[in-house]
Amino acid sequence: MAVDPAADDLARVLDEVPEGPFVMLNLLRFTPDGRSSYEEYSRRARPLLQRYGGEVIYVGDGTTPLVAEEGQDWDAVLLVRYPDREAFSRMVADPEYQEITGLRARGLAEAVLQPTLPWGSRRDS
């Protein structure tokens, strides 16, 4: 399973996200010993996130799903608010950020990264 976005996917998503703030939903499934690697990534990413105006809104552990198909449970959920797509793009391109992405990749068996927008803010609504 992929845990890091491909360059084409990143460009497409950034093109589709309208100007202004958005929240990135992160659904995370850790490798058997991956939580500590991901926590180290998070610790080191936080100053970079702040540098680009982002903020962690929520992080929590998943528990038993109420409604889900088998395999749709997640170890953790993370919500990160970015001021705009340009800030997100600059952060992920930052050489300091690129240095720590291996920690994230080693820690995750599977991930979903999905930008979210407040209702009523989509271009097609």
mmCIF file of C-alpha atoms in Angstrom:
data_model
loop_
_atom_site.group_PDB
_atom_site.id
_atom_site.type_symbol
_atom_site.label_atom_id
_atom_site.label_comp_id
_atom_site.label_asym_id
_atom_site.label_seq_id
_atom_site.Cartn_x
_atom_site.Cartn_y
_atom_site.Cartn_z
ATOM 1 C CA MET A 1 0.000 0.000 0.000
ATOM 2 C CA ALA A 2 1.153 3.512 -0.774
ATOM 3 C CA VAL A 3 1.895 5.824 2.137
ATOM 4 C CA ASP A 4 3.451 8.762 0.270
ATOM 5 C CA PRO A 5 1.781 10.731 -2.523
ATOM 6 C CA ALA A 6 3.217 10.521 -6.023
ATOM 7 C CA ALA A 7 4.252 13.858 -7.551
ATOM 8 C CA ASP A 8 1.455 13.701 -10.153
ATOM 9 C CA ASP A 9 -1.167 12.981 -7.482
ATOM 10 C CA LEU A 10 0.110 15.834 -5.334
ATOM 11 C CA ALA A 11 -0.020 18.281 -8.259
ATOM 12 C CA ARG A 12 -3.545 17.167 -9.201
ATOM 13 C CA VAL A 13 -4.885 17.490 -5.661
ATOM 14 C CA LEU A 14 -3.275 20.877 -5.130
ATOM 15 C CA ASP A 15 -4.803 22.069 -8.379
ATOM 16 C CA GLU A 16 -8.262 20.921 -7.239
ATOM 17 C CA VAL A 17 -8.137 22.477 -3.765
ATOM 18 C CA PRO A 18 -9.500 26.045 -3.993
ATOM 19 C CA GLU A 19 -7.595 28.989 -2.567
ATOM 20 C CA GLY A 20 -7.829 29.392 1.169
ATOM 21 C CA PRO A 21 -7.529 27.146 4.199
ATOM 22 C CA PHE A 22 -8.195 23.419 4.144
ATOM 23 C CA VAL A 23 -7.932 20.519 6.565
ATOM 24 C CA MET A 24 -6.001 17.379 5.655
ATOM 25 C CA LEU A 25 -7.556 14.181 6.976
ATOM 26 C CA ASN A 26 -4.886 11.567 7.743
ATOM 27 C CA LEU A 27 -5.996 7.989 8.385
ATOM 28 C CA LEU A 28 -3.011 6.008 9.609
ATOM 29 C CA ARG A 29 -2.238 2.307 9.955
ATOM 30 C CA PHE A 30 1.132 1.622 11.541
ATOM 31 C CA THR A 31 3.567 -1.161 10.748
ATOM 32 C CA PRO A 32 3.971 -3.606 13.675
ATOM 33 C CA ASP A 33 6.752 -1.493 15.245
ATOM 34 C CA GLY A 34 5.998 1.730 13.384
ATOM 35 C CA ARG A 35 4.298 3.939 15.933
ATOM 36 C CA SER A 36 7.578 5.157 17.452
ATOM 37 C CA SER A 37 8.976 6.010 14.008
ATOM 38 C CA TYR A 38 5.818 7.957 13.152
ATOM 39 C CA GLU A 39 5.894 9.745 16.511
ATOM 40 C CA GLU A 40 9.493 10.823 15.840
ATOM 41 C CA TYR A 41 8.423 12.073 12.400
ATOM 42 C CA SER A 42 5.566 14.017 14.036
ATOM 43 C CA ARG A 43 7.854 15.551 16.646
ATOM 44 C CA ARG A 44 10.295 16.716 13.969
ATOM 45 C CA ALA A 45 7.569 17.842 11.541
ATOM 46 C CA ARG A 46 5.746 20.069 14.030
ATOM 47 C CA PRO A 47 8.183 23.047 13.793
ATOM 48 C CA LEU A 48 8.054 22.823 9.992
ATOM 49 C CA LEU A 49 4.279 22.718 10.064
ATOM 50 C CA GLN A 50 4.256 25.834 12.245
ATOM 51 C CA ARG A 51 6.789 27.578 9.978
ATOM 52 C CA TYR A 52 4.317 27.304 7.107
ATOM 53 C CA GLY A 53 1.266 28.311 9.141
ATOM 54 C CA GLY A 54 -0.180 24.839 9.643
ATOM 55 C CA GLU A 55 -1.583 23.480 12.868
ATOM 56 C CA VAL A 56 -2.583 20.101 14.229
ATOM 57 C CA ILE A 57 -6.285 20.303 15.032
ATOM 58 C CA TYR A 58 -6.690 16.782 16.368
ATOM 59 C CA VAL A 59 -4.734 13.567 16.758
ATOM 60 C CA GLY A 60 -6.162 10.441 18.332
ATOM 61 C CA ASP A 61 -6.090 6.674 18.408
ATOM 62 C CA GLY A 62 -8.683 4.670 16.548
ATOM 63 C CA THR A 63 -10.836 2.244 18.499
ATOM 64 C CA THR A 64 -13.323 -0.410 17.422
ATOM 65 C CA PRO A 65 -15.246 0.931 14.399
ATOM 66 C CA LEU A 66 -18.970 1.347 14.736
ATOM 67 C CA VAL A 67 -19.693 1.196 10.986
ATOM 68 C CA ALA A 68 -16.958 -0.218 8.727
ATOM 69 C CA GLU A 69 -16.142 -3.109 6.494
ATOM 70 C CA GLU A 70 -13.412 -5.489 7.570
ATOM 71 C CA GLY A 71 -10.031 -3.793 7.185
ATOM 72 C CA GLN A 72 -11.434 -0.267 7.372
ATOM 73 C CA ASP A 73 -10.273 0.364 10.924
ATOM 74 C CA TRP A 74 -7.380 2.775 11.504
ATOM 75 C CA ASP A 75 -4.741 3.000 14.220
ATOM 76 C CA ALA A 76 -4.834 6.785 14.342
ATOM 77 C CA VAL A 77 -6.553 9.838 12.904
ATOM 78 C CA LEU A 78 -4.850 13.172 12.395
ATOM 79 C CA LEU A 79 -6.421 16.462 11.253
ATOM 80 C CA VAL A 80 -4.059 19.207 10.106
ATOM 81 C CA ARG A 81 -5.193 22.679 9.051
ATOM 82 C CA TYR A 82 -3.159 24.467 6.377
ATOM 83 C CA PRO A 83 -3.622 28.161 5.547
ATOM 84 C CA ASP A 84 -3.647 27.405 1.807
ATOM 85 C CA ARG A 85 -2.369 24.990 -0.807
ATOM 86 C CA GLU A 86 0.751 27.086 -1.426
ATOM 87 C CA ALA A 87 1.830 26.727 2.226
ATOM 88 C CA PHE A 88 1.262 22.957 2.087
ATOM 89 C CA SER A 89 3.182 22.680 -1.174
ATOM 90 C CA ARG A 90 6.113 24.711 0.175
ATOM 91 C CA MET A 91 6.227 22.641 3.366
ATOM 92 C CA VAL A 92 6.377 19.255 1.621
ATOM 93 C CA ALA A 93 9.060 20.589 -0.767
ATOM 94 C CA ASP A 94 11.193 21.964 2.094
ATOM 95 C CA PRO A 95 14.543 20.089 2.275
ATOM 96 C CA GLU A 96 14.184 19.798 6.071
ATOM 97 C CA TYR A 97 10.823 18.107 5.593
ATOM 98 C CA GLN A 98 12.214 15.816 2.899
ATOM 99 C CA GLU A 99 14.885 14.652 5.374
ATOM 100 C CA ILE A 100 12.263 13.230 7.749
ATOM 101 C CA THR A 101 9.821 11.614 5.314
ATOM 102 C CA GLY A 102 11.613 8.279 5.693
ATOM 103 C CA LEU A 103 10.497 8.145 9.337
ATOM 104 C CA ARG A 104 6.897 8.516 8.216
ATOM 105 C CA ALA A 105 7.250 5.894 5.490
ATOM 106 C CA ARG A 106 8.894 3.388 7.864
ATOM 107 C CA GLY A 107 6.170 3.888 10.430
ATOM 108 C CA LEU A 108 3.158 3.414 8.172
ATOM 109 C CA ALA A 109 1.758 0.293 6.578
ATOM 110 C CA GLU A 110 -1.100 2.243 4.985
ATOM 111 C CA ALA A 111 -2.430 5.781 4.933
ATOM 112 C CA VAL A 112 -5.169 7.929 3.490
ATOM 113 C CA LEU A 113 -4.446 11.628 2.999
ATOM 114 C CA GLN A 114 -7.526 13.530 1.942
ATOM 115 C CA PRO A 115 -7.885 17.301 1.783
ATOM 116 C CA THR A 116 -11.231 18.423 3.139
ATOM 117 C CA LEU A 117 -13.132 21.676 2.705
ATOM 118 C CA PRO A 118 -15.935 23.263 4.690
ATOM 119 C CA TRP A 119 -19.341 22.559 3.182
ATOM 120 C CA GLY A 120 -20.288 25.194 0.648
ATOM 121 C CA SER A 121 -16.699 26.075 -0.302
ATOM 122 C CA ARG A 122 -16.171 23.687 -3.226
ATOM 123 C CA ARG A 123 -15.787 25.172 -6.692
ATOM 124 C CA ASP A 124 -18.591 22.975 -8.032
ATOM 125 C CA SER A 125 -21.131 23.691 -5.261
#
